[in-house]
Amino acid sequence: MSTTTEQAVVTPPPVRCTKILIDNEWRDAVSGKTFTTINPATEEPIAEVAEGDEEDINLAVQAARRAFEEGPWSRMDARDRGRLLNRLADLIEENFDELAALETLDNGKPIRDSRTADVPLTIDCLRYYAGWADKIHGDTIPVRGKYFTYTRREPVGVVGQIIPWNFPMLMVAWKWGPALAAGCTVVMKPAEQTPLTCLRMGELAIEAGFPPGVINIVPGFGPTAGAALVRHPDVDKIAFTGEYTTAQIIMREAAPTLKRLSFELGGKSPNIVFADADLDAAVAGAEFGLFFNQGQCCCAGSRLFVEDSIHDEFVQRVVERARSRRLGNPFDPNTTQGPQVDKAQFDKIMSYIEKGREEGATCLTGGKRFGDRGYFIEPTVFDDVTDEMAIAKDEIFGPVMQILRFKDIDEVIRRANQTFYGLAAAVWTRDVTKAHRIANSVRAGTVWVNCYDVFDAAAPFGGFKMSGIGRELGEEGLKLYTEVKTVTMSLE
Ligand code: NAI
Ligand code: MG
C-alpha cells in the first residue's frame, strides 16, 4: 500500500463579520432580524447574520447614490480606483488562509479547492480589473459636417449585484472588479447560504480605503432583500447570477424602471468525446468537468456524449474515477468532494437520482447519500441516458453524470443543441477539423477543446439562449457597467 503524505486538517477560522455593511459601517437590520448560516458538512449553525430587507436596501441604495453623485468616488482619478482594487487584492492575499477556510466552512467545498481555485482566482480577477480602471475610454468619430464628435464610457451608476452560493468569493470578484473599475458604486446581496466571505471582503475593502458608500453589502433572502434591490427606482442596473427562473422574475420586476440587466444563468453543457481523443485526458476532463465543486457549477459538463466505438471502455474508466473520489471532512486537504450546499439542494439532487432510475437510465455507481451527517452525495454515474429524460434536460447541480452515446458528428451537434441552455460545451478529439466544427456549431458562450473549466479573468464568459444575457470577465465585462455618451461639438 502506498502512503500519502500526511497533511494537517485545517481549523475553521473565527467568524468576524455578520452584519449589514452600509457607508463603511456595520449595522443590524432595521427589523433586528437575523438568519442562521449553517455548515453543510455538519448541519450545525455557524453564525447568525443580519437579515436585510427593503428598509436596509433603501439605506444601502441611498449611500451608494450619494457616493456615486457626490462622494470622493465621483471625483477620484481612474488610476486611483485601480490602486484601491489592487490594494483589496493584496489584503485578500495577506488573509489567504483565513478566507480559504471561511469559504470551506460556509460552503462545504474542499479546502484544497478553496486554496487552489476560489481564493487565487478572486485575487487574479480583482488585479485584472484594477489594470482596466484607467484604460476605459471612448473614440473620436469622423462625422459629416464641421463637427467634432467623441464618445465617453461613463459608469452606469448604482448597481445591484445578486450572487449565488456555489463560488461565493469568486462571484464577488466577478461583480466588484468590473463595476468598481468602471466607476460604479454597488449594493451587493450575497446568497443566503453563504454570506460570510463576502462580508469579510467588505471589511477588507474598508481597510483598503474604499470611500463610504462605494461598496455596500446587504445579506438576506431573494424574495425580500433581493426583490427590493431589483424594484428600487434609484438602482441603475442589476447584475445577477443564479437560476433562470429567478432571472425571469427579475426581468419582470425590473420592467417598470427599465434597469439594465445582465444575467449569468445555468446550463446543461455537452461534453463530447470522440473515439480519436486522448482518452486519458478525456476521462480526467469528464470527471473534473462534472464533479468539480460537488457538481455545483453553472457550466458543469452534465451531458457526456461518448462515441459508440469507445463507449464501454470509456464508461468503465469514468466510473473508476468517480469511485476514487475522496468524500469527507472538507477541512482535510486530502478530501476531493465535500457536501452539497444545503438541504434543499441535497433533496433536489436525490429526487433527480430517483427520477433517473424511474426513467430507465442505468445507475453504474453512487446514487446514495454518503455518511449520516452533512449533505454528502456519492459521485453518481448514469449510463443509457436518452435525450428526453429529465436527467438529460434539467440542471441537476450535483455530482450526477449523464452518459449518452452518439454515432457521428452531425448527430452529436444536433443533439448538443437540443436544449434551451447555451452556457458551455467541450470537445475531445485529435482531429482539428472536428474540433473547429464543434466549436463553430454548438450554440454556447464558451467552448473548450481538449480541456474543461479553464477560466481566466481576461476571457469573456456567459450564455447563449436561456443561459444568460451579456458576458462577464475580460473587456466585455466592462461593457456591462458603462454607458456610452456621444458628445458633438460645433467647429464653427
Ligand atoms: P437562486 O437563483 O434562487 O438564487 C441566486 C441568488 O438570487 C441568491 O442570492 C438569492 O437570494 C437571489 N434571489 C432569489 N430569488 C430572488 C428574487 N425573487 N429576486 C431577487 N433575488 C432573488 O438559486 P438557488 O435557489 O440558490 O439555486 C437553485 C438552482 O439554481 C440550483 O439548483 C441550480 O440549478 C441553479 N443555480 C445556478 C447557478 C449558476 O451559477 N448559474 C448558481 C446557483 C444556482
Ligand atoms: Mg431559490
XYZ file of C-alpha atoms and ligand atoms in Angstrom:
537
model
C 0.000 0.000 0.000
C 1.254 3.446 -0.833
C 1.213 6.026 1.890
C 0.008 9.532 1.214
C 1.781 12.446 2.823
C 0.027 13.470 5.997
C -1.336 16.982 5.729
C -2.848 18.582 8.775
C -6.591 19.042 8.889
C -7.299 22.771 8.746
C -9.011 24.546 11.650
C -12.100 26.617 10.810
C -11.437 30.349 11.324
C -13.366 32.641 13.671
C -16.269 34.474 12.037
C -15.708 38.241 12.183
C -18.369 39.898 10.014
C -22.069 39.115 10.273
C -23.767 42.483 9.875
C -25.013 44.699 7.076
C -22.377 46.977 5.537
C -23.623 50.464 4.574
C -21.432 53.568 4.236
C -18.467 51.616 5.659
C -20.402 50.947 8.877
C -21.611 47.631 10.232
C -25.286 47.714 11.155
C -28.015 45.441 12.409
C -31.052 45.013 10.179
C -33.662 47.736 10.689
C -36.065 44.944 11.667
C -33.482 43.494 14.052
C -33.918 40.118 12.373
C -31.140 37.617 11.776
C -30.842 34.312 9.923
C -28.606 31.326 10.533
C -25.894 30.254 8.155
C -25.038 26.587 8.581
C -22.047 24.363 7.994
C -23.186 21.905 5.295
C -20.613 19.300 6.367
C -22.057 19.023 9.884
C -25.511 20.628 9.551
C -24.588 22.761 12.566
C -25.090 26.541 12.761
C -22.016 28.689 12.131
C -23.332 32.174 12.839
C -26.347 34.465 12.972
C -26.275 37.024 10.172
C -28.238 40.289 9.956
C -31.242 39.729 7.694
C -31.628 42.709 5.386
C -34.973 43.655 3.857
C -36.494 46.570 1.962
C -35.598 49.258 4.520
C -31.972 48.149 4.651
C -31.822 48.080 0.856
C -33.212 51.638 0.778
C -30.449 52.827 3.113
C -27.783 50.997 1.123
C -29.002 52.413 -2.194
C -29.065 55.931 -0.696
C -25.457 55.512 0.431
C -24.413 54.156 -2.962
C -26.187 57.019 -4.756
C -24.540 59.612 -2.538
C -21.113 58.088 -3.112
C -21.751 57.974 -6.850
C -23.019 61.559 -7.198
C -21.191 63.490 -4.504
C -18.628 61.401 -2.686
C -14.864 61.243 -3.241
C -15.528 58.305 -5.560
C -17.124 60.551 -8.150
C -14.021 62.791 -8.236
C -11.360 60.119 -7.911
C -8.905 59.596 -10.751
C -9.457 56.329 -12.558
C -5.916 55.234 -11.774
C -6.574 55.624 -8.057
C -9.663 53.425 -8.349
C -7.356 50.829 -9.835
C -4.961 51.207 -6.903
C -7.798 50.539 -4.450
C -8.749 47.371 -6.305
C -5.119 46.243 -6.217
C -4.958 47.021 -2.511
C -8.064 44.905 -1.914
C -6.442 42.052 -3.852
C -3.297 42.410 -1.707
C -5.316 42.267 1.507
C -7.121 39.143 0.323
C -3.726 37.614 -0.381
C -2.498 38.590 3.095
C -5.526 36.810 4.578
C -5.417 33.920 2.128
C -5.625 31.033 4.630
C -8.410 32.603 6.651
C -10.542 33.317 3.587
C -9.979 29.855 2.109
C -11.042 28.251 5.378
C -14.032 30.586 5.763
C -15.217 29.660 2.264
C -14.905 25.977 3.109
C -16.775 26.471 6.370
C -19.745 28.285 4.839
C -19.995 26.464 1.501
C -18.592 22.998 2.307
C -16.170 22.925 -0.612
C -12.889 21.060 -0.026
C -10.133 23.244 1.406
C -7.879 22.157 -1.440
C -10.333 23.736 -3.919
C -10.724 26.946 -1.903
C -6.934 27.222 -1.875
C -6.210 26.323 -5.467
C -9.247 27.841 -7.184
C -11.566 30.189 -5.282
C -9.134 32.459 -3.460
C -6.398 32.712 -6.143
C -8.953 33.314 -8.906
C -10.592 36.001 -6.771
C -7.274 37.808 -6.323
C -6.429 37.442 -10.006
C -9.792 38.818 -11.134
C -9.529 41.912 -8.916
C -5.998 42.610 -10.178
C -7.075 42.115 -13.766
C -9.819 44.738 -13.406
C -7.560 47.037 -11.371
C -5.483 47.268 -14.537
C -8.529 48.260 -16.600
C -9.634 51.173 -14.395
C -7.566 53.786 -16.272
C -7.919 52.187 -19.700
C -11.641 52.629 -20.261
C -12.046 55.226 -22.967
C -14.180 56.266 -25.886
C -13.435 57.097 -29.516
C -13.201 60.143 -31.728
C -15.613 59.699 -34.614
C -15.455 61.236 -38.095
C -18.950 62.638 -38.770
C -20.255 64.718 -41.714
C -20.068 68.493 -41.399
C -17.999 70.792 -39.216
C -18.365 68.925 -36.010
C -16.099 67.184 -33.593
C -17.672 64.033 -32.184
C -16.304 61.792 -29.487
C -17.666 59.150 -27.121
C -17.120 58.698 -23.413
C -17.655 55.488 -21.487
C -19.273 56.568 -18.250
C -20.158 54.374 -15.272
C -23.731 53.096 -15.427
C -24.335 54.326 -11.856
C -25.582 52.470 -8.799
C -25.590 48.726 -9.435
C -27.359 45.974 -7.544
C -25.469 42.696 -7.616
C -27.131 39.443 -6.624
C -24.956 36.367 -6.407
C -25.294 32.617 -5.702
C -23.608 30.281 -3.250
C -21.504 27.995 -5.456
C -18.436 30.284 -5.703
C -19.229 32.930 -3.101
C -15.917 34.855 -3.130
C -15.221 34.485 -6.800
C -18.670 35.802 -7.693
C -17.919 38.880 -5.577
C -14.736 39.452 -7.607
C -16.524 38.930 -10.940
C -19.074 41.556 -9.879
C -16.992 44.119 -7.964
C -13.980 44.036 -10.312
C -15.579 45.476 -13.462
C -18.168 47.602 -11.613
C -15.597 49.414 -9.476
C -13.066 49.705 -12.305
C -15.784 51.412 -14.353
C -16.579 53.828 -11.517
C -19.941 52.448 -10.397
C -20.996 52.034 -6.774
C -22.504 48.753 -5.632
C -25.104 47.240 -3.368
C -24.454 43.545 -3.159
C -26.767 40.836 -1.903
C -24.826 37.642 -1.261
C -26.585 34.279 -1.254
C -28.370 33.443 1.990
C -26.483 30.119 2.140
C -23.017 31.709 2.009
C -22.778 35.330 3.189
C -19.571 35.090 5.243
C -16.687 35.545 2.788
C -18.474 38.396 1.015
C -18.861 40.229 4.340
C -15.214 39.640 5.213
C -14.243 41.012 1.789
C -16.325 44.071 2.674
C -14.236 44.547 5.802
C -11.057 44.269 3.732
C -12.456 46.808 1.261
C -12.814 49.331 4.103
C -9.235 48.577 5.137
C -8.115 49.025 1.527
C -9.525 52.548 1.607
C -12.697 52.424 -0.486
C -14.712 55.527 0.466
C -18.033 55.131 2.327
C -20.976 54.099 0.159
C -18.944 52.645 -2.705
C -19.341 49.031 -1.559
C -22.476 48.144 0.419
C -23.472 44.611 1.366
C -26.957 43.571 2.438
C -27.211 39.888 3.328
C -30.716 38.452 3.248
C -33.135 36.442 1.153
C -34.086 36.702 -2.504
C -37.812 37.499 -2.367
C -37.233 40.209 0.289
C -33.828 41.925 0.091
C -33.127 40.757 -3.489
C -36.538 41.814 -4.789
C -36.305 45.240 -3.089
C -32.996 45.856 -4.840
C -34.468 44.858 -8.198
C -37.509 47.148 -7.788
C -35.633 50.149 -6.400
C -36.069 53.149 -8.742
C -32.658 54.544 -7.886
C -30.728 51.418 -8.916
C -29.495 51.729 -12.497
C -28.568 48.132 -13.148
C -28.896 44.627 -11.788
C -26.212 42.001 -12.350
C -27.467 38.568 -11.367
C -26.042 35.062 -11.280
C -28.293 32.124 -10.427
C -31.277 30.182 -11.666
C -33.022 31.170 -14.936
C -36.421 31.124 -13.230
C -35.136 33.779 -10.803
C -33.848 35.803 -13.771
C -37.348 35.684 -15.258
C -38.783 37.163 -12.061
C -36.054 39.817 -12.009
C -36.770 40.780 -15.618
C -40.452 41.252 -14.820
C -39.787 43.187 -11.616
C -37.214 45.405 -13.321
C -39.529 46.284 -16.216
C -41.199 49.327 -14.598
C -37.820 51.020 -14.070
C -36.199 49.651 -17.265
C -32.986 48.766 -15.490
C -30.020 47.434 -17.356
C -29.840 43.704 -16.708
C -27.079 41.166 -17.062
C -27.584 37.518 -16.279
C -25.292 34.556 -15.851
C -27.561 31.537 -15.507
C -27.469 27.783 -15.635
C -26.615 25.176 -18.213
C -26.798 21.599 -19.382
C -23.483 21.663 -21.107
C -22.499 18.960 -23.620
C -19.088 17.378 -23.149
C -18.361 15.494 -26.380
C -15.775 12.705 -26.575
C -14.753 11.362 -29.979
C -13.088 7.972 -30.408
C -9.888 9.613 -31.651
C -9.397 11.618 -28.423
C -6.556 11.252 -25.945
C -8.638 9.058 -23.679
C -6.609 9.615 -20.511
C -7.161 13.347 -20.837
C -10.815 12.943 -21.807
C -11.584 10.675 -18.857
C -9.928 13.133 -16.475
C -11.769 16.022 -18.140
C -15.103 14.226 -17.906
C -14.632 13.680 -14.187
C -13.393 17.198 -13.449
C -15.936 18.832 -15.758
C -18.815 17.311 -13.833
C -17.737 16.545 -10.272
C -15.688 19.679 -9.568
C -17.281 21.740 -6.778
C -19.666 18.857 -5.976
C -21.243 19.329 -9.400
C -22.403 22.792 -8.383
C -21.119 24.601 -11.470
C -23.243 26.516 -13.941
C -21.030 25.142 -16.725
C -20.884 21.525 -15.466
C -20.401 19.032 -18.317
C -23.588 17.242 -17.351
C -24.335 15.684 -20.741
C -21.374 13.482 -21.526
C -21.685 12.397 -25.177
C -19.419 9.404 -25.880
C -18.813 7.993 -29.377
C -20.208 4.496 -29.738
C -16.984 2.645 -30.534
C -15.259 3.669 -27.274
C -18.349 3.721 -25.090
C -17.715 0.620 -22.977
C -14.062 1.285 -22.209
C -14.672 4.961 -21.578
C -17.586 4.388 -19.247
C -15.676 1.825 -17.240
C -12.792 4.253 -16.752
C -15.040 7.177 -15.809
C -16.812 5.015 -13.235
C -13.470 4.003 -11.709
C -12.519 7.635 -11.389
C -15.869 8.569 -9.867
C -15.396 5.825 -7.264
C -11.913 7.049 -6.418
C -13.132 10.468 -5.300
C -12.458 11.114 -1.617
C -15.512 12.297 0.263
C -15.373 13.559 3.811
C -14.305 16.413 6.034
C -13.777 19.347 3.671
C -11.083 20.704 6.027
C -8.945 17.633 5.327
C -6.570 18.606 2.487
C -6.927 15.101 1.018
C -10.686 15.441 0.545
C -11.760 15.975 -3.060
C -15.526 16.083 -2.574
C -17.466 17.901 0.129
C -21.185 18.151 0.904
C -23.813 19.899 -1.225
C -24.503 23.416 -0.022
C -27.787 22.824 1.814
C -30.719 20.528 2.459
C -32.775 21.979 -0.410
C -30.030 21.234 -2.941
C -29.435 17.797 -1.408
C -33.141 16.934 -1.703
C -33.371 18.253 -5.258
C -30.388 16.162 -6.381
C -31.648 12.998 -4.646
C -35.014 13.441 -6.366
C -33.266 13.615 -9.767
C -31.362 10.423 -8.966
C -34.726 8.797 -8.227
C -36.141 10.170 -11.477
C -33.177 8.844 -13.463
C -33.825 5.340 -12.156
C -37.565 5.591 -12.855
C -36.906 6.808 -16.389
C -34.804 3.712 -17.097
C -31.258 5.056 -17.028
C -28.649 2.689 -15.538
C -27.052 3.849 -12.312
C -23.496 2.458 -12.543
C -22.172 3.856 -9.307
C -23.287 6.035 -6.411
C -26.906 7.078 -6.134
C -26.979 7.340 -2.357
C -26.278 9.685 0.472
C -22.742 9.378 1.853
C -22.496 9.022 5.646
C -25.198 10.167 8.028
C -24.144 13.724 8.785
C -23.857 16.594 6.325
C -25.289 16.878 2.822
C -22.897 14.456 1.132
C -23.931 12.567 -2.005
C -21.918 9.745 -3.572
C -20.468 10.502 -7.007
C -23.166 9.127 -9.291
C -22.920 7.993 -12.919
C -25.935 7.248 -15.114
C -25.431 5.357 -18.369
C -28.014 4.632 -21.103
C -29.361 8.141 -20.799
C -31.568 9.372 -23.642
C -32.304 12.932 -24.720
C -35.914 13.014 -23.461
C -35.113 12.020 -19.873
C -35.436 14.725 -17.231
C -31.866 13.989 -16.087
C -30.686 14.824 -19.629
C -32.663 18.066 -19.800
C -32.697 19.697 -16.374
C -29.836 21.287 -14.495
C -29.256 18.945 -11.539
C -26.417 20.965 -9.985
C -24.956 17.982 -8.171
C -22.477 15.099 -8.532
C -24.625 13.231 -11.062
C -23.232 12.437 -14.518
C -25.339 11.545 -17.543
C -23.713 9.470 -20.296
C -25.262 9.493 -23.779
C -23.984 7.639 -26.866
C -23.577 9.056 -30.337
C -22.518 7.758 -33.768
C -21.394 10.743 -35.839
C -20.603 14.433 -35.703
C -23.787 15.738 -37.361
C -25.916 13.782 -34.931
C -23.976 14.968 -31.889
C -24.099 18.627 -32.965
C -27.860 18.430 -33.392
C -28.348 16.754 -30.024
C -25.878 19.013 -28.217
C -28.005 21.984 -29.305
C -31.283 20.371 -28.248
C -31.562 22.441 -25.078
C -32.724 25.906 -24.139
C -29.415 26.398 -22.354
C -26.227 27.569 -24.058
C -23.556 28.240 -21.478
C -20.632 25.956 -22.289
C -19.521 22.905 -24.272
C -16.389 20.848 -24.686
C -14.987 18.519 -27.314
C -12.240 15.926 -27.017
C -10.601 14.924 -30.310
C -7.217 14.887 -32.076
C -8.888 15.925 -35.327
C -8.606 19.690 -35.849
C -11.465 19.762 -38.330
C -13.869 18.102 -35.917
C -12.762 20.425 -33.141
C -13.470 23.502 -35.258
C -16.790 22.173 -36.490
C -17.957 21.644 -32.918
C -16.571 24.998 -31.778
C -18.464 26.773 -34.563
C -21.728 24.823 -34.428
C -22.539 24.436 -30.756
C -24.583 27.391 -29.538
C -22.786 28.133 -26.292
C -20.877 31.055 -24.805
C -17.737 29.027 -24.135
C -16.307 26.015 -25.977
C -13.359 24.136 -24.526
C -11.262 21.948 -26.835
C -9.356 19.144 -25.089
C -9.792 20.857 -21.721
C -12.601 21.774 -19.330
C -13.378 24.546 -16.829
C -10.430 26.665 -17.891
C -11.298 30.116 -16.599
C -9.348 33.321 -16.879
C -10.290 36.824 -15.784
C -9.424 38.035 -19.303
C -11.672 35.560 -21.160
C -15.374 36.510 -21.544
C -17.874 34.122 -20.003
C -21.655 33.926 -20.321
C -24.539 32.273 -22.061
C -26.386 31.971 -25.346
C -30.149 31.373 -25.168
C -31.558 30.980 -21.652
C -28.117 30.701 -20.063
C -27.766 34.428 -19.815
C -27.555 37.938 -21.171
C -24.205 39.678 -21.519
C -20.660 38.482 -20.913
C -18.731 38.792 -17.688
C -14.922 38.910 -17.453
C -12.497 40.346 -19.939
C -13.065 43.660 -21.677
C -16.607 42.503 -22.426
C -17.376 42.535 -18.713
C -16.721 46.278 -18.545
C -19.438 46.959 -21.100
C -21.999 45.759 -18.560
C -21.022 48.618 -16.269
C -20.620 51.520 -18.688
C -22.954 53.758 -20.687
C -21.719 55.253 -23.935
C -22.154 59.007 -24.215
C -21.751 60.782 -27.561
C -20.545 64.384 -27.439
C -20.775 66.526 -30.569
C -19.259 69.980 -30.721
C -19.669 72.556 -33.451
C -16.395 73.622 -35.033
C -17.842 76.843 -36.380
P -31.484 31.378 -6.998
O -31.456 31.891 -8.387
O -32.793 31.302 -6.307
O -30.523 32.267 -6.070
C -29.441 33.059 -6.528
C -29.479 34.427 -5.842
O -30.682 35.096 -6.200
C -29.478 34.369 -4.313
O -28.730 35.448 -3.814
C -30.952 34.543 -3.976
O -31.173 35.058 -2.695
C -31.378 35.531 -5.039
N -32.820 35.537 -5.332
C -33.707 34.517 -5.238
N -34.928 34.929 -5.574
C -34.858 36.236 -5.875
C -35.807 37.223 -6.274
N -37.092 36.948 -6.422
N -35.373 38.484 -6.506
C -34.075 38.797 -6.374
N -33.142 37.912 -5.972
C -33.514 36.631 -5.737
O -30.799 29.956 -6.991
P -30.910 28.854 -5.825
O -32.322 28.730 -5.371
O -29.884 29.142 -4.801
O -30.497 27.537 -6.597
C -31.470 26.820 -7.342
C -30.892 26.261 -8.613
O -30.377 27.324 -9.414
C -29.713 25.346 -8.447
O -30.105 24.042 -8.179
C -29.056 25.471 -9.783
O -29.680 24.632 -10.711
C -29.279 26.896 -10.167
N -28.134 27.759 -9.839
C -27.300 28.169 -10.829
C -26.193 28.923 -10.526
C -25.261 29.387 -11.573
O -24.101 29.670 -11.267
N -25.700 29.541 -12.802
C -25.849 29.292 -9.164
C -26.831 28.873 -8.188
C -27.901 28.133 -8.548
Mg -34.095 29.814 -4.857
